[in-house]
Amino acid sequence: MGGSTVQAASSSSSILSQSTVASQKNGAKEVAVIDTNNTDIGNVDVSQLTVKPIAPTTIAGAAVLIDADTGEILFEKNPDKWMHPASTTKMVTLLTALEKKGTRLDELATVSPYAVSMEESNLGLRVGDQLPLEAVIEGMMVASGNDAAVVVAENVSGSVHNFAKAMNEVAKKAGAKHSHFLNPHGLTQQGHYSTARDLAMIAAYGMKYKMFRDKVANDYYTVKYQNRAAETVRTTNLFIRNKYPGANGLKTGYTEAAGDCLIASATRDRHTMIVVLLNDDDRWTDAPAFLDYGFEVAALRDK
């Protein structure tokens, strides 16, 4: 914005102590604040103004933007409202499996009839299939396989019921206060809910660990079975497929009750931003807009 000037109209009312000047920078909306009590606003040097990005708006039922490094919430809309999380639940399933199994992901997992009975979306597992637990986890995260999520739960904790207990423990450890998980896949179930703030907290907690980061960022994965030919699956996450600069996760979700959901993460210039969008028909355009806003805020702080 250099040394250009801007004309700002003053007000005769003493109530108005500030005027704002809107500007455009790299396509992002910004506002500069002028103290009209202490400034001659007839001819203001714009280069001396403090420019603050304006947060985007969203039609989402609930949304949170978090700086994963500091834990600061940069934007919130209905952050503590109970919402159906749909398949964003699988992020909690992943974190729980990693917390319980650690690096022992090469153990063979067996597919049960119950796992195969799950509603779509599914990885296409068959009863009796055996494959490394890591491959099941990858299939759950990349293809959003509900069948894979059940296999993870059964092979880590013995049953979905026991695994759900572990999910709630891990969620609380990550800072969640208003969530209750009953299944590992996110299919609609009474009493299974979370909030935008809780999901943001859990995502930020998980992104501190390399193994978690590795599992939420994949575009493709080839599932190798013990008893049949390998199959390659592609992510359901258009945020990753569209290659937003710095994109490194996380998880999509959809059910009729939940609507379109997305947790999106990106890292730039040593800053990681995570946005949670629940029941948002505009999730693919909202996510980049909010992340751009977060990085603009971080850049100003770094100056």
PDB file of C-alpha atoms in Angstrom:
ATOM      1  CA  MET A   1       0.000   0.000   0.000  1.00  0.00           C
ATOM      2  CA  GLY A   2       3.162   2.130   0.033  1.00  0.00           C
ATOM      3  CA  GLY A   3       2.977   5.812   0.865  1.00  0.00           C
ATOM      4  CA  SER A   4      -0.346   6.513  -0.800  1.00  0.00           C
ATOM      5  CA  THR A   5      -3.022   8.459   1.023  1.00  0.00           C
ATOM      6  CA  VAL A   6      -6.669   7.892   1.711  1.00  0.00           C
ATOM      7  CA  GLN A   7      -9.418  10.355   2.472  1.00  0.00           C
ATOM      8  CA  ALA A   8     -11.470   9.437   5.547  1.00  0.00           C
ATOM      9  CA  ALA A   9     -14.613  11.334   6.503  1.00  0.00           C
ATOM     10  CA  SER A  10     -14.741  12.492  10.115  1.00  0.00           C
ATOM     11  CA  SER A  11     -17.890  12.658  12.166  1.00  0.00           C
ATOM     12  CA  SER A  12     -19.096  15.645  14.160  1.00  0.00           C
ATOM     13  CA  SER A  13     -20.356  13.225  16.800  1.00  0.00           C
ATOM     14  CA  SER A  14     -17.974  12.704  19.715  1.00  0.00           C
ATOM     15  CA  ILE A  15     -19.354   9.167  20.044  1.00  0.00           C
ATOM     16  CA  LEU A  16     -17.479   8.069  16.933  1.00  0.00           C
ATOM     17  CA  SER A  17     -13.808   7.859  17.866  1.00  0.00           C
ATOM     18  CA  GLN A  18     -12.722   5.624  14.975  1.00  0.00           C
ATOM     19  CA  SER A  19     -13.139   5.458  11.234  1.00  0.00           C
ATOM     20  CA  THR A  20     -12.327   2.467   9.111  1.00  0.00           C
ATOM     21  CA  VAL A  21     -10.724   2.243   5.726  1.00  0.00           C
ATOM     22  CA  ALA A  22     -11.346  -0.889   3.694  1.00  0.00           C
ATOM     23  CA  SER A  23      -8.649  -2.131   1.360  1.00  0.00           C
ATOM     24  CA  GLN A  24      -7.762  -5.106  -0.781  1.00  0.00           C
ATOM     25  CA  LYS A  25      -4.491  -7.006  -0.449  1.00  0.00           C
ATOM     26  CA  ASN A  26      -3.775 -10.218  -2.359  1.00  0.00           C
ATOM     27  CA  GLY A  27      -7.506 -10.740  -2.773  1.00  0.00           C
ATOM     28  CA  ALA A  28      -8.178 -10.826   0.982  1.00  0.00           C
ATOM     29  CA  LYS A  29     -10.473  -8.323   2.638  1.00  0.00           C
ATOM     30  CA  GLU A  30      -8.762  -6.119   5.192  1.00  0.00           C
ATOM     31  CA  VAL A  31      -9.661  -3.149   7.349  1.00  0.00           C
ATOM     32  CA  ALA A  32      -7.425  -0.387   8.661  1.00  0.00           C
ATOM     33  CA  VAL A  33      -8.445   1.351  11.875  1.00  0.00           C
ATOM     34  CA  ILE A  34      -7.806   5.061  12.415  1.00  0.00           C
ATOM     35  CA  ASP A  35      -8.144   6.802  15.776  1.00  0.00           C
ATOM     36  CA  THR A  36      -9.955   9.995  14.731  1.00  0.00           C
ATOM     37  CA  ASN A  37      -9.477  11.580  18.152  1.00  0.00           C
ATOM     38  CA  ASN A  38      -5.717  11.697  17.693  1.00  0.00           C
ATOM     39  CA  THR A  39      -5.275  11.741  13.921  1.00  0.00           C
ATOM     40  CA  ASP A  40      -5.736  14.392  11.269  1.00  0.00           C
ATOM     41  CA  ILE A  41      -7.725  12.223   8.901  1.00  0.00           C
ATOM     42  CA  GLY A  42      -7.855  14.749   6.133  1.00  0.00           C
ATOM     43  CA  ASN A  43      -4.762  13.229   4.582  1.00  0.00           C
ATOM     44  CA  VAL A  44      -3.794   9.901   6.176  1.00  0.00           C
ATOM     45  CA  ASP A  45      -0.580   8.055   5.225  1.00  0.00           C
ATOM     46  CA  VAL A  46      -1.907   4.549   4.621  1.00  0.00           C
ATOM     47  CA  SER A  47       1.541   3.030   5.142  1.00  0.00           C
ATOM     48  CA  GLN A  48       1.274   3.971   8.817  1.00  0.00           C
ATOM     49  CA  LEU A  49      -2.018   2.158   9.366  1.00  0.00           C
ATOM     50  CA  THR A  50      -2.374  -1.183  11.116  1.00  0.00           C
ATOM     51  CA  VAL A  51      -4.174  -3.450   8.670  1.00  0.00           C
ATOM     52  CA  LYS A  52      -6.347  -6.191  10.127  1.00  0.00           C
ATOM     53  CA  PRO A  53      -7.776  -9.004   7.977  1.00  0.00           C
ATOM     54  CA  ILE A  54     -11.539  -9.409   8.066  1.00  0.00           C
ATOM     55  CA  ALA A  55     -12.749 -12.926   8.851  1.00  0.00           C
ATOM     56  CA  PRO A  56     -14.858 -14.606   6.162  1.00  0.00           C
ATOM     57  CA  THR A  57     -18.518 -15.389   6.738  1.00  0.00           C
ATOM     58  CA  THR A  58     -20.065 -18.841   6.477  1.00  0.00           C
ATOM     59  CA  ILE A  59     -23.447 -20.535   6.301  1.00  0.00           C
ATOM     60  CA  ALA A  60     -22.075 -23.471   8.309  1.00  0.00           C
ATOM     61  CA  GLY A  61     -24.140 -24.651  11.235  1.00  0.00           C
ATOM     62  CA  ALA A  62     -20.979 -24.452  13.326  1.00  0.00           C
ATOM     63  CA  ALA A  63     -17.401 -23.463  12.562  1.00  0.00           C
ATOM     64  CA  VAL A  64     -14.070 -22.894  14.282  1.00  0.00           C
ATOM     65  CA  LEU A  65     -10.685 -21.734  13.011  1.00  0.00           C
ATOM     66  CA  ILE A  66      -7.813 -22.583  15.343  1.00  0.00           C
ATOM     67  CA  ASP A  67      -4.119 -21.782  15.321  1.00  0.00           C
ATOM     68  CA  ALA A  68      -2.861 -25.290  16.033  1.00  0.00           C
ATOM     69  CA  ASP A  69       0.453 -24.020  17.371  1.00  0.00           C
ATOM     70  CA  THR A  70      -0.954 -21.695  20.025  1.00  0.00           C
ATOM     71  CA  GLY A  71      -4.444 -23.118  20.512  1.00  0.00           C
ATOM     72  CA  GLU A  72      -5.960 -19.682  19.895  1.00  0.00           C
ATOM     73  CA  ILE A  73      -9.411 -19.614  18.323  1.00  0.00           C
ATOM     74  CA  LEU A  74      -9.309 -17.108  15.449  1.00  0.00           C
ATOM     75  CA  PHE A  75     -12.949 -17.540  14.384  1.00  0.00           C
ATOM     76  CA  GLU A  76     -15.957 -19.242  15.875  1.00  0.00           C
ATOM     77  CA  LYS A  77     -19.617 -19.728  15.054  1.00  0.00           C
ATOM     78  CA  ASN A  78     -21.728 -21.844  17.394  1.00  0.00           C
ATOM     79  CA  PRO A  79     -18.482 -23.440  18.614  1.00  0.00           C
ATOM     80  CA  ASP A  80     -20.063 -25.458  21.442  1.00  0.00           C
ATOM     81  CA  LYS A  81     -23.297 -26.480  19.739  1.00  0.00           C
ATOM     82  CA  TRP A  82     -23.840 -30.234  19.694  1.00  0.00           C
ATOM     83  CA  MET A  83     -23.603 -31.390  16.079  1.00  0.00           C
ATOM     84  CA  HIS A  84     -23.621 -34.661  14.166  1.00  0.00           C
ATOM     85  CA  PRO A  85     -19.933 -35.094  13.229  1.00  0.00           C
ATOM     86  CA  ALA A  86     -20.463 -37.721  10.485  1.00  0.00           C
ATOM     87  CA  SER A  87     -17.162 -39.174   9.235  1.00  0.00           C
ATOM     88  CA  THR A  88     -15.042 -36.509  10.900  1.00  0.00           C
ATOM     89  CA  THR A  89     -15.478 -39.027  13.735  1.00  0.00           C
ATOM     90  CA  LYS A  90     -12.834 -41.144  11.991  1.00  0.00           C
ATOM     91  CA  MET A  91     -10.212 -38.590  12.974  1.00  0.00           C
ATOM     92  CA  VAL A  92     -10.942 -39.522  16.595  1.00  0.00           C
ATOM     93  CA  THR A  93     -10.860 -43.205  15.641  1.00  0.00           C
ATOM     94  CA  LEU A  94      -7.416 -42.714  14.116  1.00  0.00           C
ATOM     95  CA  LEU A  95      -6.093 -40.876  17.144  1.00  0.00           C
ATOM     96  CA  THR A  96      -7.513 -43.506  19.498  1.00  0.00           C
ATOM     97  CA  ALA A  97      -5.962 -46.357  17.523  1.00  0.00           C
ATOM     98  CA  LEU A  98      -2.578 -44.634  17.547  1.00  0.00           C
ATOM     99  CA  GLU A  99      -2.822 -43.913  21.272  1.00  0.00           C
ATOM    100  CA  LYS A 100      -3.707 -47.538  22.030  1.00  0.00           C
ATOM    101  CA  LYS A 101      -1.469 -49.331  19.539  1.00  0.00           C
ATOM    102  CA  GLY A 102       1.422 -46.922  19.179  1.00  0.00           C
ATOM    103  CA  THR A 103       3.726 -48.132  16.414  1.00  0.00           C
ATOM    104  CA  ARG A 104       2.388 -51.705  16.445  1.00  0.00           C
ATOM    105  CA  LEU A 105       0.395 -51.234  13.263  1.00  0.00           C
ATOM    106  CA  ASP A 106       1.835 -54.201  11.384  1.00  0.00           C
ATOM    107  CA  GLU A 107      -0.380 -56.640  13.308  1.00  0.00           C
ATOM    108  CA  LEU A 108      -2.880 -58.452  11.090  1.00  0.00           C
ATOM    109  CA  ALA A 109      -6.518 -57.398  11.438  1.00  0.00           C
ATOM    110  CA  THR A 110      -9.387 -59.723  10.539  1.00  0.00           C
ATOM    111  CA  VAL A 111     -12.617 -58.463   8.968  1.00  0.00           C
ATOM    112  CA  SER A 112     -15.826 -59.500  10.750  1.00  0.00           C
ATOM    113  CA  PRO A 113     -19.345 -59.942   9.332  1.00  0.00           C
ATOM    114  CA  TYR A 114     -20.462 -56.944  11.396  1.00  0.00           C
ATOM    115  CA  ALA A 115     -17.835 -54.712   9.792  1.00  0.00           C
ATOM    116  CA  VAL A 116     -18.951 -55.737   6.311  1.00  0.00           C
ATOM    117  CA  SER A 117     -22.586 -54.939   7.183  1.00  0.00           C
ATOM    118  CA  MET A 118     -21.877 -51.207   7.538  1.00  0.00           C
ATOM    119  CA  GLU A 119     -23.672 -48.679   5.355  1.00  0.00           C
ATOM    120  CA  GLU A 120     -21.638 -46.741   2.790  1.00  0.00           C
ATOM    121  CA  SER A 121     -19.163 -45.293   2.354  1.00  0.00           C
ATOM    122  CA  ASN A 122     -17.090 -48.457   2.513  1.00  0.00           C
ATOM    123  CA  LEU A 123     -13.638 -49.671   1.589  1.00  0.00           C
ATOM    124  CA  GLY A 124     -15.042 -52.892   0.123  1.00  0.00           C
ATOM    125  CA  LEU A 125     -13.723 -55.285   2.741  1.00  0.00           C
ATOM    126  CA  ARG A 126     -14.894 -58.909   2.724  1.00  0.00           C
ATOM    127  CA  VAL A 127     -15.587 -61.226   5.624  1.00  0.00           C
ATOM    128  CA  GLY A 128     -12.387 -63.010   6.580  1.00  0.00           C
ATOM    129  CA  ASP A 129     -10.051 -60.562   4.853  1.00  0.00           C
ATOM    130  CA  GLN A 130      -6.771 -60.182   6.675  1.00  0.00           C
ATOM    131  CA  LEU A 131      -4.532 -57.164   6.288  1.00  0.00           C
ATOM    132  CA  PRO A 132      -2.205 -55.091   8.443  1.00  0.00           C
ATOM    133  CA  LEU A 133      -3.968 -52.760  10.851  1.00  0.00           C
ATOM    134  CA  GLU A 134      -2.098 -49.863   9.253  1.00  0.00           C
ATOM    135  CA  ALA A 135      -3.680 -50.664   5.875  1.00  0.00           C
ATOM    136  CA  VAL A 136      -7.130 -50.707   7.476  1.00  0.00           C
ATOM    137  CA  ILE A 137      -6.462 -47.321   9.066  1.00  0.00           C
ATOM    138  CA  GLU A 138      -5.290 -45.890   5.744  1.00  0.00           C
ATOM    139  CA  GLY A 139      -8.401 -47.209   4.020  1.00  0.00           C
ATOM    140  CA  MET A 140     -10.558 -45.678   6.725  1.00  0.00           C
ATOM    141  CA  MET A 141      -8.963 -42.252   6.358  1.00  0.00           C
ATOM    142  CA  VAL A 142      -8.448 -42.114   2.584  1.00  0.00           C
ATOM    143  CA  ALA A 143     -11.636 -43.821   1.369  1.00  0.00           C
ATOM    144  CA  SER A 144     -13.651 -42.988   4.509  1.00  0.00           C
ATOM    145  CA  GLY A 145     -14.501 -46.661   4.900  1.00  0.00           C
ATOM    146  CA  ASN A 146     -17.112 -47.333   7.573  1.00  0.00           C
ATOM    147  CA  ASP A 147     -16.304 -51.027   7.349  1.00  0.00           C
ATOM    148  CA  ALA A 148     -12.642 -50.222   7.962  1.00  0.00           C
ATOM    149  CA  ALA A 149     -13.523 -48.101  10.999  1.00  0.00           C
ATOM    150  CA  VAL A 150     -15.298 -51.061  12.605  1.00  0.00           C
ATOM    151  CA  VAL A 151     -12.339 -53.334  11.850  1.00  0.00           C
ATOM    152  CA  VAL A 152     -10.050 -50.846  13.583  1.00  0.00           C
ATOM    153  CA  ALA A 153     -12.333 -50.712  16.625  1.00  0.00           C
ATOM    154  CA  GLU A 154     -12.754 -54.471  16.913  1.00  0.00           C
ATOM    155  CA  ASN A 155      -9.081 -55.249  16.468  1.00  0.00           C
ATOM    156  CA  VAL A 156      -7.830 -52.536  18.833  1.00  0.00           C
ATOM    157  CA  SER A 157     -10.344 -52.896  21.681  1.00  0.00           C
ATOM    158  CA  GLY A 158     -12.220 -56.135  21.017  1.00  0.00           C
ATOM    159  CA  SER A 159     -15.557 -54.453  20.315  1.00  0.00           C
ATOM    160  CA  VAL A 160     -17.064 -51.208  19.084  1.00  0.00           C
ATOM    161  CA  HIS A 161     -18.481 -50.580  22.558  1.00  0.00           C
ATOM    162  CA  ASN A 162     -15.095 -50.827  24.256  1.00  0.00           C
ATOM    163  CA  PHE A 163     -13.426 -48.777  21.547  1.00  0.00           C
ATOM    164  CA  ALA A 164     -16.011 -45.995  21.907  1.00  0.00           C
ATOM    165  CA  LYS A 165     -15.111 -45.747  25.588  1.00  0.00           C
ATOM    166  CA  ALA A 166     -11.484 -45.317  24.581  1.00  0.00           C
ATOM    167  CA  MET A 167     -12.467 -42.671  22.012  1.00  0.00           C
ATOM    168  CA  ASN A 168     -14.125 -40.582  24.702  1.00  0.00           C
ATOM    169  CA  GLU A 169     -11.083 -40.894  26.951  1.00  0.00           C
ATOM    170  CA  VAL A 170      -8.746 -39.788  24.167  1.00  0.00           C
ATOM    171  CA  ALA A 171     -11.059 -36.917  23.181  1.00  0.00           C
ATOM    172  CA  LYS A 172     -11.033 -35.603  26.753  1.00  0.00           C
ATOM    173  CA  LYS A 173      -7.251 -35.939  26.868  1.00  0.00           C
ATOM    174  CA  ALA A 174      -7.100 -33.766  23.741  1.00  0.00           C
ATOM    175  CA  GLY A 175      -9.224 -31.077  25.398  1.00  0.00           C
ATOM    176  CA  ALA A 176     -12.747 -31.971  24.232  1.00  0.00           C
ATOM    177  CA  LYS A 177     -15.473 -31.066  26.731  1.00  0.00           C
ATOM    178  CA  HIS A 178     -18.760 -31.368  24.854  1.00  0.00           C
ATOM    179  CA  SER A 179     -18.451 -34.572  22.812  1.00  0.00           C
ATOM    180  CA  HIS A 180     -19.744 -38.112  23.161  1.00  0.00           C
ATOM    181  CA  PHE A 181     -18.759 -40.828  20.723  1.00  0.00           C
ATOM    182  CA  LEU A 182     -20.638 -44.118  20.406  1.00  0.00           C
ATOM    183  CA  ASN A 183     -19.156 -45.523  17.208  1.00  0.00           C
ATOM    184  CA  PRO A 184     -15.922 -45.307  15.196  1.00  0.00           C
ATOM    185  CA  HIS A 185     -17.421 -44.311  11.835  1.00  0.00           C
ATOM    186  CA  GLY A 186     -19.814 -41.424  12.494  1.00  0.00           C
ATOM    187  CA  LEU A 187     -23.008 -42.890  11.090  1.00  0.00           C
ATOM    188  CA  THR A 188     -25.910 -41.114  12.764  1.00  0.00           C
ATOM    189  CA  GLN A 189     -26.704 -42.516  16.198  1.00  0.00           C
ATOM    190  CA  GLN A 190     -28.610 -40.898  19.051  1.00  0.00           C
ATOM    191  CA  GLY A 191     -26.137 -39.762  21.681  1.00  0.00           C
ATOM    192  CA  HIS A 192     -23.202 -39.557  19.245  1.00  0.00           C
ATOM    193  CA  TYR A 193     -22.216 -35.908  18.900  1.00  0.00           C
ATOM    194  CA  SER A 194     -19.402 -33.401  18.986  1.00  0.00           C
ATOM    195  CA  THR A 195     -18.803 -29.674  18.586  1.00  0.00           C
ATOM    196  CA  ALA A 196     -16.733 -27.561  16.232  1.00  0.00           C
ATOM    197  CA  ARG A 197     -14.505 -26.444  19.101  1.00  0.00           C
ATOM    198  CA  ASP A 198     -13.927 -29.995  20.357  1.00  0.00           C
ATOM    199  CA  LEU A 199     -13.078 -31.293  16.892  1.00  0.00           C
ATOM    200  CA  ALA A 200     -10.654 -28.402  16.417  1.00  0.00           C
ATOM    201  CA  MET A 201      -8.989 -29.203  19.742  1.00  0.00           C
ATOM    202  CA  ILE A 202      -8.707 -32.896  18.863  1.00  0.00           C
ATOM    203  CA  ALA A 203      -7.305 -32.108  15.415  1.00  0.00           C
ATOM    204  CA  ALA A 204      -4.726 -29.705  16.842  1.00  0.00           C
ATOM    205  CA  TYR A 205      -3.710 -32.315  19.417  1.00  0.00           C
ATOM    206  CA  GLY A 206      -3.316 -34.992  16.754  1.00  0.00           C
ATOM    207  CA  MET A 207      -1.316 -32.811  14.382  1.00  0.00           C
ATOM    208  CA  LYS A 208       1.478 -32.612  16.947  1.00  0.00           C
ATOM    209  CA  TYR A 209       2.349 -36.240  16.151  1.00  0.00           C
ATOM    210  CA  LYS A 210       4.037 -37.327  12.930  1.00  0.00           C
ATOM    211  CA  MET A 211       2.217 -40.654  12.657  1.00  0.00           C
ATOM    212  CA  PHE A 212      -1.139 -38.864  12.868  1.00  0.00           C
ATOM    213  CA  ARG A 213      -0.050 -36.260  10.303  1.00  0.00           C
ATOM    214  CA  ASP A 214       1.066 -39.001   7.927  1.00  0.00           C
ATOM    215  CA  LYS A 215      -2.337 -40.683   8.056  1.00  0.00           C
ATOM    216  CA  VAL A 216      -4.495 -37.609   7.421  1.00  0.00           C
ATOM    217  CA  ALA A 217      -2.661 -36.223   4.397  1.00  0.00           C
ATOM    218  CA  ASN A 218      -2.749 -39.012   1.800  1.00  0.00           C
ATOM    219  CA  ASP A 219      -4.321 -38.537  -1.622  1.00  0.00           C
ATOM    220  CA  TYR A 220      -3.997 -42.199  -2.623  1.00  0.00           C
ATOM    221  CA  TYR A 221      -3.360 -45.462  -0.829  1.00  0.00           C
ATOM    222  CA  THR A 222      -2.884 -49.013  -2.113  1.00  0.00           C
ATOM    223  CA  VAL A 223      -4.508 -51.531   0.211  1.00  0.00           C
ATOM    224  CA  LYS A 224      -2.584 -54.813   0.170  1.00  0.00           C
ATOM    225  CA  TYR A 225      -4.538 -57.865   1.257  1.00  0.00           C
ATOM    226  CA  GLN A 226      -3.158 -61.208   2.412  1.00  0.00           C
ATOM    227  CA  ASN A 227      -5.656 -63.242   0.398  1.00  0.00           C
ATOM    228  CA  ARG A 228      -6.540 -61.183  -2.701  1.00  0.00           C
ATOM    229  CA  ALA A 229      -5.261 -58.575  -5.106  1.00  0.00           C
ATOM    230  CA  ALA A 230      -4.303 -55.123  -3.891  1.00  0.00           C
ATOM    231  CA  GLU A 231      -6.629 -52.180  -4.541  1.00  0.00           C
ATOM    232  CA  THR A 232      -5.812 -48.483  -4.801  1.00  0.00           C
ATOM    233  CA  VAL A 233      -8.247 -45.980  -3.317  1.00  0.00           C
ATOM    234  CA  ARG A 234      -8.328 -42.199  -3.574  1.00  0.00           C
ATOM    235  CA  THR A 235      -9.223 -39.678  -0.917  1.00  0.00           C
ATOM    236  CA  THR A 236     -12.728 -38.289  -0.601  1.00  0.00           C
ATOM    237  CA  ASN A 237     -11.152 -34.996   0.491  1.00  0.00           C
ATOM    238  CA  LEU A 238     -11.268 -32.481  -2.372  1.00  0.00           C
ATOM    239  CA  PHE A 239      -9.401 -30.011  -0.177  1.00  0.00           C
ATOM    240  CA  ILE A 240      -6.342 -32.269  -0.431  1.00  0.00           C
ATOM    241  CA  ARG A 241      -6.984 -33.253  -4.051  1.00  0.00           C
ATOM    242  CA  ASN A 242      -7.257 -29.601  -5.087  1.00  0.00           C
ATOM    243  CA  LYS A 243      -3.788 -29.026  -3.608  1.00  0.00           C
ATOM    244  CA  TYR A 244      -4.447 -25.958  -1.504  1.00  0.00           C
ATOM    245  CA  PRO A 245      -0.969 -24.533  -0.693  1.00  0.00           C
ATOM    246  CA  GLY A 246       0.328 -26.259   2.413  1.00  0.00           C
ATOM    247  CA  ALA A 247      -2.653 -28.631   2.720  1.00  0.00           C
ATOM    248  CA  ASN A 248      -1.854 -31.544   5.031  1.00  0.00           C
ATOM    249  CA  GLY A 249      -5.199 -32.966   6.188  1.00  0.00           C
ATOM    250  CA  LEU A 250      -7.679 -33.812   7.587  1.00  0.00           C
ATOM    251  CA  LYS A 251     -11.152 -35.413   7.146  1.00  0.00           C
ATOM    252  CA  THR A 252     -14.451 -35.074   5.335  1.00  0.00           C
ATOM    253  CA  GLY A 253     -17.876 -36.138   6.524  1.00  0.00           C
ATOM    254  CA  TYR A 254     -21.449 -36.412   5.315  1.00  0.00           C
ATOM    255  CA  THR A 255     -24.702 -37.906   6.490  1.00  0.00           C
ATOM    256  CA  GLU A 256     -28.221 -36.657   5.904  1.00  0.00           C
ATOM    257  CA  ALA A 257     -28.412 -35.564   9.537  1.00  0.00           C
ATOM    258  CA  ALA A 258     -24.959 -33.946   9.627  1.00  0.00           C
ATOM    259  CA  GLY A 259     -24.874 -32.327   6.201  1.00  0.00           C
ATOM    260  CA  ASP A 260     -21.516 -31.616   4.567  1.00  0.00           C
ATOM    261  CA  CYS A 261     -18.654 -31.485   7.060  1.00  0.00           C
ATOM    262  CA  LEU A 262     -14.938 -30.839   6.743  1.00  0.00           C
ATOM    263  CA  ILE A 263     -11.897 -30.520   8.946  1.00  0.00           C
ATOM    264  CA  ALA A 264      -9.101 -28.944   6.892  1.00  0.00           C
ATOM    265  CA  SER A 265      -5.514 -28.302   7.912  1.00  0.00           C
ATOM    266  CA  ALA A 266      -2.592 -26.527   6.276  1.00  0.00           C
ATOM    267  CA  THR A 267       0.904 -25.452   7.281  1.00  0.00           C
ATOM    268  CA  ARG A 268       2.767 -22.428   5.938  1.00  0.00           C
ATOM    269  CA  ASP A 269       5.763 -20.524   7.262  1.00  0.00           C
ATOM    270  CA  ARG A 270       5.880 -22.691  10.392  1.00  0.00           C
ATOM    271  CA  HIS A 271       2.209 -22.008  11.200  1.00  0.00           C
ATOM    272  CA  THR A 272      -0.505 -24.686  11.160  1.00  0.00           C
ATOM    273  CA  MET A 273      -4.130 -23.599  10.819  1.00  0.00           C
ATOM    274  CA  ILE A 274      -7.125 -25.905  11.187  1.00  0.00           C
ATOM    275  CA  VAL A 275     -10.707 -25.074  10.249  1.00  0.00           C
ATOM    276  CA  VAL A 276     -13.740 -27.135  11.256  1.00  0.00           C
ATOM    277  CA  LEU A 277     -16.911 -26.696   9.194  1.00  0.00           C
ATOM    278  CA  LEU A 278     -20.047 -28.605  10.199  1.00  0.00           C
ATOM    279  CA  ASN A 279     -23.228 -28.700   8.122  1.00  0.00           C
ATOM    280  CA  ASP A 280     -21.733 -26.444   5.475  1.00  0.00           C
ATOM    281  CA  ASP A 281     -22.831 -26.683   1.841  1.00  0.00           C
ATOM    282  CA  ASP A 282     -19.943 -24.355   0.934  1.00  0.00           C
ATOM    283  CA  ARG A 283     -17.190 -26.294   2.695  1.00  0.00           C
ATOM    284  CA  TRP A 284     -14.876 -26.480  -0.337  1.00  0.00           C
ATOM    285  CA  THR A 285     -14.815 -22.694  -0.762  1.00  0.00           C
ATOM    286  CA  ASP A 286     -15.084 -21.832   2.928  1.00  0.00           C
ATOM    287  CA  ALA A 287     -12.071 -23.893   3.982  1.00  0.00           C
ATOM    288  CA  PRO A 288      -9.521 -22.071   1.787  1.00  0.00           C
ATOM    289  CA  ALA A 289     -11.046 -18.705   2.715  1.00  0.00           C
ATOM    290  CA  PHE A 290     -10.736 -19.318   6.447  1.00  0.00           C
ATOM    291  CA  LEU A 291      -7.248 -20.772   6.191  1.00  0.00           C
ATOM    292  CA  ASP A 292      -6.132 -17.786   4.098  1.00  0.00           C
ATOM    293  CA  TYR A 293      -7.516 -15.543   6.822  1.00  0.00           C
ATOM    294  CA  GLY A 294      -5.651 -17.473   9.498  1.00  0.00           C
ATOM    295  CA  PHE A 295      -2.352 -17.198   7.666  1.00  0.00           C
ATOM    296  CA  GLU A 296      -2.923 -13.458   7.126  1.00  0.00           C
ATOM    297  CA  VAL A 297      -3.379 -13.041  10.880  1.00  0.00           C
ATOM    298  CA  ALA A 298      -0.237 -15.077  11.564  1.00  0.00           C
ATOM    299  CA  ALA A 299       1.795 -13.080   9.041  1.00  0.00           C
ATOM    300  CA  LEU A 300       0.829  -9.796  10.700  1.00  0.00           C
ATOM    301  CA  ARG A 301       1.844 -11.152  14.091  1.00  0.00           C
ATOM    302  CA  ASP A 302       5.210 -12.241  12.723  1.00  0.00           C
ATOM    303  CA  LYS A 303       6.076  -8.728  11.557  1.00  0.00           C
TER     304      LYS A 303
END
